[in-house]
Tab-separated table of C-alpha atoms and ligand atoms in Angstrom:
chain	number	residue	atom	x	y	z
Y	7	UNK	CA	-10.741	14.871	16.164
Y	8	UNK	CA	-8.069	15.535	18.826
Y	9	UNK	CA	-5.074	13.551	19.258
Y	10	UNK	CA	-5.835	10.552	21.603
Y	11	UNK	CA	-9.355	10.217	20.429
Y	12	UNK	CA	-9.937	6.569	20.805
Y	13	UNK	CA	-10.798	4.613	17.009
Y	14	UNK	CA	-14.017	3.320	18.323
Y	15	UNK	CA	-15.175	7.449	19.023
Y	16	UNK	CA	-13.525	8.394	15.926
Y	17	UNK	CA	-15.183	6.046	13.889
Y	18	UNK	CA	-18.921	6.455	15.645
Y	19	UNK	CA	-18.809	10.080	15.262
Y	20	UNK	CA	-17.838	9.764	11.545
Y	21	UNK	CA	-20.507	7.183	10.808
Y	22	UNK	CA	-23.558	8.158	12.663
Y	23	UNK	CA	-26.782	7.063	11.104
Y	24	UNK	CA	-25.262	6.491	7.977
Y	25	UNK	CA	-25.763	3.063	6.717
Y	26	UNK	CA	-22.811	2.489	4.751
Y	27	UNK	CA	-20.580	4.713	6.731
Y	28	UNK	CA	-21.913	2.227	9.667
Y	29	UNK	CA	-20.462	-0.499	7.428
Y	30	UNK	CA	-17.128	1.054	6.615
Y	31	UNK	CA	-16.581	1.413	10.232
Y	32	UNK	CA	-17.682	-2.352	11.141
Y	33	UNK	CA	-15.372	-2.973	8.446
Y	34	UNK	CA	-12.875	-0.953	9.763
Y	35	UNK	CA	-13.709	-2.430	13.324
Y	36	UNK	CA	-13.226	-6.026	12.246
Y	37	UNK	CA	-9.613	-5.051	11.072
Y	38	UNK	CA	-8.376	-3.557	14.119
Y	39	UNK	CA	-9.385	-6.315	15.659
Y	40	UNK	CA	-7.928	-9.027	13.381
Y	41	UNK	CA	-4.395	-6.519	13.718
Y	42	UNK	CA	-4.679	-6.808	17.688
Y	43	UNK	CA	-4.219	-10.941	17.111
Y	44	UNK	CA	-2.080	-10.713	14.135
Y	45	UNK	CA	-0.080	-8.355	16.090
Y	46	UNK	CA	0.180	-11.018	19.019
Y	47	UNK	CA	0.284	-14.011	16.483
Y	48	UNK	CA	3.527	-11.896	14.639
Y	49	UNK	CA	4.790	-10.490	18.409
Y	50	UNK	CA	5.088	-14.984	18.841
Y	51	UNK	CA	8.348	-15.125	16.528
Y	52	UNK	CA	9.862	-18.424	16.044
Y	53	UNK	CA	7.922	-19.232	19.290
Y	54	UNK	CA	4.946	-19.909	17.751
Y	55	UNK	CA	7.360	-22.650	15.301
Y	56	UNK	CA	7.232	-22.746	11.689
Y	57	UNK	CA	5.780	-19.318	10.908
Y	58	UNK	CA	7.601	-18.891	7.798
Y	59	UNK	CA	7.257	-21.890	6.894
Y	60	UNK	CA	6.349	-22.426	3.282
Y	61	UNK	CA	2.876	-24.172	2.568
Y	62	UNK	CA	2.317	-23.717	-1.013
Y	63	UNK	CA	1.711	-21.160	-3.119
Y	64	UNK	CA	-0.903	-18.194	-4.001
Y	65	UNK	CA	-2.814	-17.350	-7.028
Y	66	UNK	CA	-0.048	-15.293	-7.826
Y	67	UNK	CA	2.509	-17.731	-8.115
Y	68	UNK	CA	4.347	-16.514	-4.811
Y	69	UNK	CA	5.432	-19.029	-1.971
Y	70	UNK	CA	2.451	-18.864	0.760
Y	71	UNK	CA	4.180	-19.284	4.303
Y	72	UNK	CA	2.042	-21.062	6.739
Y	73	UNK	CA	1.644	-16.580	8.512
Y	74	UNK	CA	0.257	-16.016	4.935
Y	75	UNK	CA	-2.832	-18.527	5.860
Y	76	UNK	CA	-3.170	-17.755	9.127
Y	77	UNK	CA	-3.395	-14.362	8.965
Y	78	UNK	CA	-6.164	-15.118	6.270
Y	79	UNK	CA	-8.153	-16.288	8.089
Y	80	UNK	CA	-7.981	-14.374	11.576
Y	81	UNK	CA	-8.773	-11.133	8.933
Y	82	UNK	CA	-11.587	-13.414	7.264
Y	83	UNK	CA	-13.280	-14.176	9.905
Y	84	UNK	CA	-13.006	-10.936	11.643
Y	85	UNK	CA	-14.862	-9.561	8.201
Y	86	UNK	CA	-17.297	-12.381	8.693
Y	87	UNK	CA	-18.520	-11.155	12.229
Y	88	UNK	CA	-19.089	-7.733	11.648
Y	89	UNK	CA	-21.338	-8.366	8.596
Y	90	UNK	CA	-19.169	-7.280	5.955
Y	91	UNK	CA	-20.815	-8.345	2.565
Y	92	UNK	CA	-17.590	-9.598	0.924
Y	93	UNK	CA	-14.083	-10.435	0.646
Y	94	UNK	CA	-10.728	-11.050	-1.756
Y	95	UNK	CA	-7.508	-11.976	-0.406
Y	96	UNK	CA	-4.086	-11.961	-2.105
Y	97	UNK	CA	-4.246	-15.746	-0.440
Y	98	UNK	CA	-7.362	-17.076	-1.740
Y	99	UNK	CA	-8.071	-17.205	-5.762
Y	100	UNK	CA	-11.592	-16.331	-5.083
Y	101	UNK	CA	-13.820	-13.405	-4.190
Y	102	UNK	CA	-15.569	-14.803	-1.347
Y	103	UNK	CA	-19.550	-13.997	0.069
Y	104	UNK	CA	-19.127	-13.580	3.963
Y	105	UNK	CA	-22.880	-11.836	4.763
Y	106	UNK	CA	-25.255	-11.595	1.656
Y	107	UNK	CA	-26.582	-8.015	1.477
Y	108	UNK	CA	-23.654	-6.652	3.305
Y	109	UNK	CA	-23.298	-2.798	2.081
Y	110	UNK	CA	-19.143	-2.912	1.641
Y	111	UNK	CA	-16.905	-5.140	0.444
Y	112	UNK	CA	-12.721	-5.576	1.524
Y	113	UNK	CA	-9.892	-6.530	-0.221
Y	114	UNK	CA	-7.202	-7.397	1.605
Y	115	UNK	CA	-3.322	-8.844	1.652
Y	116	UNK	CA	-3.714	-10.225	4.882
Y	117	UNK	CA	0.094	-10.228	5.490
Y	118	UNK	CA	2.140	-8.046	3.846
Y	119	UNK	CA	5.943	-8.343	3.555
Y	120	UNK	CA	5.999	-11.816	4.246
Y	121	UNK	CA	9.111	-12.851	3.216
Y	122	UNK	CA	10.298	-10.584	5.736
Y	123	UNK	CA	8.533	-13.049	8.579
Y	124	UNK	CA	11.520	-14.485	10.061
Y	125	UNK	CA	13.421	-11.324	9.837
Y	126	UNK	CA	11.606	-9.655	12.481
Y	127	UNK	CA	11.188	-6.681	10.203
Y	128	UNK	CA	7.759	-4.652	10.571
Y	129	UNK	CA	4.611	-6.532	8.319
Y	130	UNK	CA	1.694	-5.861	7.751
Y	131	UNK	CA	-2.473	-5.673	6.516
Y	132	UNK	CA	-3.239	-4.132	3.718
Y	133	UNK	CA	-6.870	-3.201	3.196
Y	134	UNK	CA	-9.283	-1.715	0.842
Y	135	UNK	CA	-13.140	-0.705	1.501
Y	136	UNK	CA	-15.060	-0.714	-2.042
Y	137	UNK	CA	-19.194	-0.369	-2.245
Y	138	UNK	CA	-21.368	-3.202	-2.973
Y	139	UNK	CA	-24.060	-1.972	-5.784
Y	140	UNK	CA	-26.099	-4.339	-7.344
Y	141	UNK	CA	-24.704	-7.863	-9.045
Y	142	UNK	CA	-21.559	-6.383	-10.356
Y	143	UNK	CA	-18.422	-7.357	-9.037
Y	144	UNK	CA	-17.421	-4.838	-5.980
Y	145	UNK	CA	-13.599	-5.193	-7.071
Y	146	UNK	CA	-13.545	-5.224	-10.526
Y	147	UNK	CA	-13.804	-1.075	-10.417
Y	148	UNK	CA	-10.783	1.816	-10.166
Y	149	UNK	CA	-9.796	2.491	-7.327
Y	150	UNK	CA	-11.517	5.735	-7.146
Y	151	UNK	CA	-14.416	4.126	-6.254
Y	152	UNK	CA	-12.979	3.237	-2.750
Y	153	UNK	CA	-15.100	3.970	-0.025
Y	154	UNK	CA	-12.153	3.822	2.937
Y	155	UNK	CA	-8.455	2.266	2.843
Y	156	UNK	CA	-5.223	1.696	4.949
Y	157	UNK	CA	-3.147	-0.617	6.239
Y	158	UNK	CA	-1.907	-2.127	10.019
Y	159	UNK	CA	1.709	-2.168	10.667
Y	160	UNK	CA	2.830	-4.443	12.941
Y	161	UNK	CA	5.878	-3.476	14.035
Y	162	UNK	CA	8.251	-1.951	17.442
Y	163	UNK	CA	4.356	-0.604	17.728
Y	164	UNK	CA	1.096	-1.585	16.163
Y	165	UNK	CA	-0.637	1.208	13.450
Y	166	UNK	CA	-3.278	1.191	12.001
Y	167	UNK	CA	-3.031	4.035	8.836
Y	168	UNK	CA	-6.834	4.814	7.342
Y	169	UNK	CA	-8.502	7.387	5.038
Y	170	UNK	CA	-11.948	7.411	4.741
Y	171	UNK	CA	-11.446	10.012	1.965
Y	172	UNK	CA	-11.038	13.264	4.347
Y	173	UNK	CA	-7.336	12.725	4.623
Y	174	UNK	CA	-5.066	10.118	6.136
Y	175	UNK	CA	-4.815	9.694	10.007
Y	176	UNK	CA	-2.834	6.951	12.150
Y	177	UNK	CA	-3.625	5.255	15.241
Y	178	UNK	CA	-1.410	3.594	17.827
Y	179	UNK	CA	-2.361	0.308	19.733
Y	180	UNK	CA	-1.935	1.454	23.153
Y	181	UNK	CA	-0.984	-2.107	24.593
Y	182	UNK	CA	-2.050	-1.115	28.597
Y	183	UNK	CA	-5.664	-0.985	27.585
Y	184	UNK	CA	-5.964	-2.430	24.163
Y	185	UNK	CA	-7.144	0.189	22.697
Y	186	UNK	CA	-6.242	2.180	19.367
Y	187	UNK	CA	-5.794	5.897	20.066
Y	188	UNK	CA	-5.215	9.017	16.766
Y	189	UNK	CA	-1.246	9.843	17.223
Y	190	UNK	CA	-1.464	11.696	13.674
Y	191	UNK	CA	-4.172	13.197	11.456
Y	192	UNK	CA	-4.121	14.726	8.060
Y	193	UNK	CA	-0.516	13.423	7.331
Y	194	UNK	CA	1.314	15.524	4.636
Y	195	UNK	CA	4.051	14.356	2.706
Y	196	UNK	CA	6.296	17.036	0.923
Y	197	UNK	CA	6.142	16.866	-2.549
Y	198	UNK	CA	10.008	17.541	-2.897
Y	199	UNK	CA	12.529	14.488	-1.573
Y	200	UNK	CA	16.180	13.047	-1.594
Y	201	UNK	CA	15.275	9.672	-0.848
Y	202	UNK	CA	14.182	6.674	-2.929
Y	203	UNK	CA	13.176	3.210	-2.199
Y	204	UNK	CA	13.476	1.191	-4.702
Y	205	UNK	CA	15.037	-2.929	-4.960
Y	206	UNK	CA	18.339	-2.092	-6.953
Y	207	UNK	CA	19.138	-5.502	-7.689
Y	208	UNK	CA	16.854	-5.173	-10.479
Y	209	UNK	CA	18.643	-2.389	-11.975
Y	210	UNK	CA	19.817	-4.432	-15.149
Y	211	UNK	CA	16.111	-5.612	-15.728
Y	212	UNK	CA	14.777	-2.134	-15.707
Y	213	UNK	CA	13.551	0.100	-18.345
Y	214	UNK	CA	16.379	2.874	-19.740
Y	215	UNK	CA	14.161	5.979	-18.115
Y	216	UNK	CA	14.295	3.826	-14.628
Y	217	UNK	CA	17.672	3.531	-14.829
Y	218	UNK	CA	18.622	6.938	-15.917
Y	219	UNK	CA	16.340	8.478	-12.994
Y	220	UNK	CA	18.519	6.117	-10.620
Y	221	UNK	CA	21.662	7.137	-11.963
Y	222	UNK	CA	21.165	10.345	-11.618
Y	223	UNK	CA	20.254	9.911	-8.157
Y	224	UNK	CA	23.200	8.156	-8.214
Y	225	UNK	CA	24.957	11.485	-9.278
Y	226	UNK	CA	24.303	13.303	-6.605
Y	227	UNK	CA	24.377	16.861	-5.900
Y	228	UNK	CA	27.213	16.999	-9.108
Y	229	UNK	CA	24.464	15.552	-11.232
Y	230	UNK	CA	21.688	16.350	-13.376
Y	231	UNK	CA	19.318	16.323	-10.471
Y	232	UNK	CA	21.234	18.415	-8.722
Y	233	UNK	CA	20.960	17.136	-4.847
Y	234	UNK	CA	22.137	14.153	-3.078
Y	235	UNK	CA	19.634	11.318	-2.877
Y	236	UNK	CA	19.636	8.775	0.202
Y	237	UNK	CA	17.989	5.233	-0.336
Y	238	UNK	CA	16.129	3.100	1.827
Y	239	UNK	CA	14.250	-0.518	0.898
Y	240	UNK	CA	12.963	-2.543	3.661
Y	241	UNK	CA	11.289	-5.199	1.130
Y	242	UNK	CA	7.816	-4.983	2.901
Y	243	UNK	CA	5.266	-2.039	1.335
Y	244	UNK	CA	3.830	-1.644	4.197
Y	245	UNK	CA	7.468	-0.636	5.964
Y	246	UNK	CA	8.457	1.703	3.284
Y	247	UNK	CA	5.270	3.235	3.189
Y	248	UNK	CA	5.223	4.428	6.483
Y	249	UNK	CA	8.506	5.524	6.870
Y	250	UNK	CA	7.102	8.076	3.586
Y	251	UNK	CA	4.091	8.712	5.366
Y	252	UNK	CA	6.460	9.873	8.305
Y	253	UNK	CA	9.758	11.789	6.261
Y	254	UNK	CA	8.602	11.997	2.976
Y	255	UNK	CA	10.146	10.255	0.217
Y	256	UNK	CA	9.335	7.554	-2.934
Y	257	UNK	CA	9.129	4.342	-3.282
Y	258	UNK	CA	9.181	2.792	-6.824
Y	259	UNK	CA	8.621	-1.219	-7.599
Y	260	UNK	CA	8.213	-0.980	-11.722
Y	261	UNK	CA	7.635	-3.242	-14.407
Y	262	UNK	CA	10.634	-4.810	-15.276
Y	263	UNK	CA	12.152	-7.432	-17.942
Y	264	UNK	CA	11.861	-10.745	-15.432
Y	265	UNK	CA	9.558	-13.309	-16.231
Y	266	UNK	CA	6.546	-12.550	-14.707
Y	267	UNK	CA	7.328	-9.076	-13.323
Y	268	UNK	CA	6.051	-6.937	-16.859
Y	269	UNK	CA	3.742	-5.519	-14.836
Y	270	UNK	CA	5.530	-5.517	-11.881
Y	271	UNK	CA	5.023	-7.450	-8.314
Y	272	UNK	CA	2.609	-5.988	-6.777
Y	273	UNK	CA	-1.315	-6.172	-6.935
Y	274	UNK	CA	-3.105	-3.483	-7.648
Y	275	UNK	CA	-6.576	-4.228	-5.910
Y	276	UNK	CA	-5.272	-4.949	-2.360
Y	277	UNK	CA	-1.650	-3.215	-2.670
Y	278	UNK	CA	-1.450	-0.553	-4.987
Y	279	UNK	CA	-4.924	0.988	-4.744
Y	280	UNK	CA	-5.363	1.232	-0.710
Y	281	UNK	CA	-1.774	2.635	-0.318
Y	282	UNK	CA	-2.625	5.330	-3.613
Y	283	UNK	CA	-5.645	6.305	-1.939
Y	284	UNK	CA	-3.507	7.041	1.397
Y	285	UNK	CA	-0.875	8.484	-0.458
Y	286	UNK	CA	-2.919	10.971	-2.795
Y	287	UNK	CA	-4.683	11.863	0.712
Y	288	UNK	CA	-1.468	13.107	2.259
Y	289	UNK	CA	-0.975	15.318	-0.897
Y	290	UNK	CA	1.153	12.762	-2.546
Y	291	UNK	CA	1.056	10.813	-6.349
Y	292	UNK	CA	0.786	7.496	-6.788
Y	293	UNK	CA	1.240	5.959	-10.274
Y	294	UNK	CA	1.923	2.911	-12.203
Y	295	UNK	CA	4.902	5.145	-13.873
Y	296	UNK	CA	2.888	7.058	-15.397
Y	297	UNK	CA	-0.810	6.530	-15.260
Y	298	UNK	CA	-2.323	7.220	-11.808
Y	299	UNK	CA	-3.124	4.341	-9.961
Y	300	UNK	CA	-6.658	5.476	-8.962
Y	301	UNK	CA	-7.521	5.398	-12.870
Y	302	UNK	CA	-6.588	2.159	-13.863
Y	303	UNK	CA	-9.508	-0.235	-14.422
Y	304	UNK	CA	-8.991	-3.607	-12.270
Y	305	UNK	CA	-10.262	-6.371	-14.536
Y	306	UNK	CA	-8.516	-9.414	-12.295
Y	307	UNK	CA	-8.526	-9.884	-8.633
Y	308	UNK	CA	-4.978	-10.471	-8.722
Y	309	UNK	CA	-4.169	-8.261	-11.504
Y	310	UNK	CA	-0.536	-6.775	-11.057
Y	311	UNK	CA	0.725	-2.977	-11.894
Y	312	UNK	CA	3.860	-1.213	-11.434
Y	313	UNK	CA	3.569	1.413	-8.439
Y	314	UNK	CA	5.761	4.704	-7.839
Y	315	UNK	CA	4.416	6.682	-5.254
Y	316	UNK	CA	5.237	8.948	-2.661
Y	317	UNK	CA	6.209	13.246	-2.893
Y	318	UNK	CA	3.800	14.296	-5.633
Y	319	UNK	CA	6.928	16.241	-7.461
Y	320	UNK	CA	9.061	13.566	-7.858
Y	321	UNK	CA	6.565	10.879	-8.772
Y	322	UNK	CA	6.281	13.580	-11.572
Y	323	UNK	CA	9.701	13.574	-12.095
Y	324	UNK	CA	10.007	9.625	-12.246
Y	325	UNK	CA	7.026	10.242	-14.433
Y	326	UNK	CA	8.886	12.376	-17.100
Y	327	UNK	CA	12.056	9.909	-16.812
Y	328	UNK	CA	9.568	6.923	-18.103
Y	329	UNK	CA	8.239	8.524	-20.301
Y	330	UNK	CA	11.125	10.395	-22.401
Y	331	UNK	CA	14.399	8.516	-21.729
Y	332	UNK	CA	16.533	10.531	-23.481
Y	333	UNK	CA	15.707	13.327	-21.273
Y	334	UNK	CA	17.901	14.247	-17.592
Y	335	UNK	CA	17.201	16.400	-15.005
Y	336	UNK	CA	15.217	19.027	-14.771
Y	337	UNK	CA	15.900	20.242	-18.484
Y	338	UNK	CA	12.709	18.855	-20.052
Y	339	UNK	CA	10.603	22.080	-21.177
Y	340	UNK	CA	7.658	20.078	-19.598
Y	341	UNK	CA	8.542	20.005	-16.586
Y	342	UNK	CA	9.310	23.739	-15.542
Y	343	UNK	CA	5.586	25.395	-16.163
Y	344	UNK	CA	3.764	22.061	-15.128
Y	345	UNK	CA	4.132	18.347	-13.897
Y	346	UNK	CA	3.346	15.327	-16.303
Y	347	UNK	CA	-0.264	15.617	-14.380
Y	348	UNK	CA	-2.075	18.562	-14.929
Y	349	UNK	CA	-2.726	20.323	-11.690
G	417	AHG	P1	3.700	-9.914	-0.025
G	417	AHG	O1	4.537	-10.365	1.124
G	417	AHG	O2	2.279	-9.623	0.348
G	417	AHG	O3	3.827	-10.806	-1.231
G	417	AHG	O4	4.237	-8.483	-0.480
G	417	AHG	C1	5.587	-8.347	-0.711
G	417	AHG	C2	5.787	-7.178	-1.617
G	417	AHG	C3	5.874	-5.858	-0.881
G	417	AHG	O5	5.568	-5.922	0.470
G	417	AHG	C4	7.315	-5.432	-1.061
G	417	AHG	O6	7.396	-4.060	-1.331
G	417	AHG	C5	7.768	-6.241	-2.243
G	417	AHG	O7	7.001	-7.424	-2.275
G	417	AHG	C6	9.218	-6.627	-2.135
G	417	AHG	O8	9.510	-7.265	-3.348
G	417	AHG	P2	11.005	-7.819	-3.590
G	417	AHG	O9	11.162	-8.947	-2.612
G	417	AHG	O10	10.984	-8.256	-5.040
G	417	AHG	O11	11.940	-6.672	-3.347
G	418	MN	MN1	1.987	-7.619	-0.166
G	419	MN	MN1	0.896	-10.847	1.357
């Protein structure tokens, strides 16, 4: 497709008579549209008054601003009109049936980054298009078994990032018609970096091969890693994740000691999987540390995993820390002939 192709000609021509590719893209349809108002609804500020306001909380636990529910259900019921069979939200406990029969099924975190609301830093929604076969739960499956995935960034401008599973492209709301138009397809991400993204205040509550891979980031070019890292952490997935998708880099949000956080923050059915499947479609690794991301089995709808992802060699890398913390650098005999993930 050529740069400036339109998402509505992008998505036809993908689909054609396909029935479920028809649904993907009605999916797919339903979320731009729910990002055009969210993007409005966000673009509002402290205009629109008590945004950020805190309303209660999720399943998860986490404080649910009065954004969180909105954008719930602007993205609900834009899933409802365009037939898609059904949905789970990081703001709703439930899996819920929008259109019975429906061929696809989305999971969603309707607003991303949340506590960044009143911060004017760039949010977003997080999305991820799974098959619906038979009785069995559509989201209770790896996240292999996608069928499409991305997010929409609202932010200085309005993305949307999507793989269908032939590599990751991003469009552009072009606010003078309305429309989203492709500014980049088949993103690559290098699989060597020198910057991180990771929440260092939770250095002391991290395990020893975390902090040893930080330190010797830390290090520098004097160190065991040889090069001097830079960081970045903007606190909202969807922020740090384009910022990889556009220089490269990793972003790592482990396990940790905290009550609560053993398996990290963040949810693996509408966080983790939809940004691995964009990542690993850009040439990139996404893992829970060590285990990819794609191969974990989702058993809860709110289930939580650790997530490194970003330049396939040093999600390796990371990998190797985790995994032997006694080792530094590049010594480890494993790491020279092949990566922790066969190739
Ligand atoms: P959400 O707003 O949907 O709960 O997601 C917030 C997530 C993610 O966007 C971000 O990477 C992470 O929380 C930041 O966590 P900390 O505030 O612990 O750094
Ligand atoms: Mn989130
Ligand atoms: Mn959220």
């Amino acid at each position: 497709m050529a740069i400036g192709t339109g998402l509505t000609e992008y998505l036809e021509s993908w689909a054609g008579g396909d029935a479920v590719r028809k649904a993907v893209a009605e999916a797919v349809f339903a979320l731009a549209e729910a990002g055009i108002e969210l993007a409005g609804v966000c673009g509002q500020g402290a205009i629109n008054p008590d945004q950020g306001a805190i309303v209660g909380n999720n399943s998860g636990g986490d404080a649910q601003k009065a954004l969180d529910v909105r954008s719930h259900e602007i993205v609900v019921a834009a899933l409802r009109r365009r037939g898609v069979g059904m949905v789970a939200s990081e703001e709703a406990d439930e899996a819920e049936v929008l259109t019975p029969g429906g061929l696809v099924a989305v999971a969603t975190d309707p607003l991303d980054g949340s506590s960044n609301i009143d911060t004017n830093v760039s949010v977003g929604t997080i999305f991820s298009i799974l098959p619906v076969e038979g009785e069995a739960s559509p989201f209770l499956v790896p996240g292999s078994r996608q069928l499409a995935a991305g997010f929409v960034v609202y932010g200085p401008h309005t993305d949307i990032v999507l793989t269908l599973g032939e590599g990751t492209d991003i469009f552009t709301l072009d606010r003078s018609n309305g429309a989203f138009v492709l500014v980049a397809e088949k993103v690559s991400i290098a699989p060597e970096t020198a910057e991180y993204a990771v929440n260092a205040s939770n250095y002391r509550h991290w395990a020893a091969g975390l902090r040893n891979y930080v330190d010797d980031c830390l290090a520098g070019k004097d160190g065991p890693l040889e090069k001097n890292y830079n960081m970045r952490w903007v606190g909202s997935l969807v922020a740090d994740a384009s910022r990889i998708l556009s220089r490269g880099g990793v972003f790592l949000y482990p396990g940790d000691a905290r009550k609560g956080y053993t398996h990290g923050r963040l949810r693996i059915l509408y966080e983790a999987n939809p940004v691995a499947m964009v990542i690993e479609q850009c040439g990139g690794k996404a893992t829970d540390g060590t285990q990819r991301i794609l191969d974990i089995d989702v058993t809860e709808l709110h289930q939580r995993t650790g997530l490194v992802f970003g330049a396939a060699s040093e999600v390796e890398r990371i990998g190797l820390y985790i995994a032997n913390p006694e080792r530094r650098g590049e010594d480890s005999p494993l790491f020279g002939s092949r990566g922790l993930f066969m190739s």
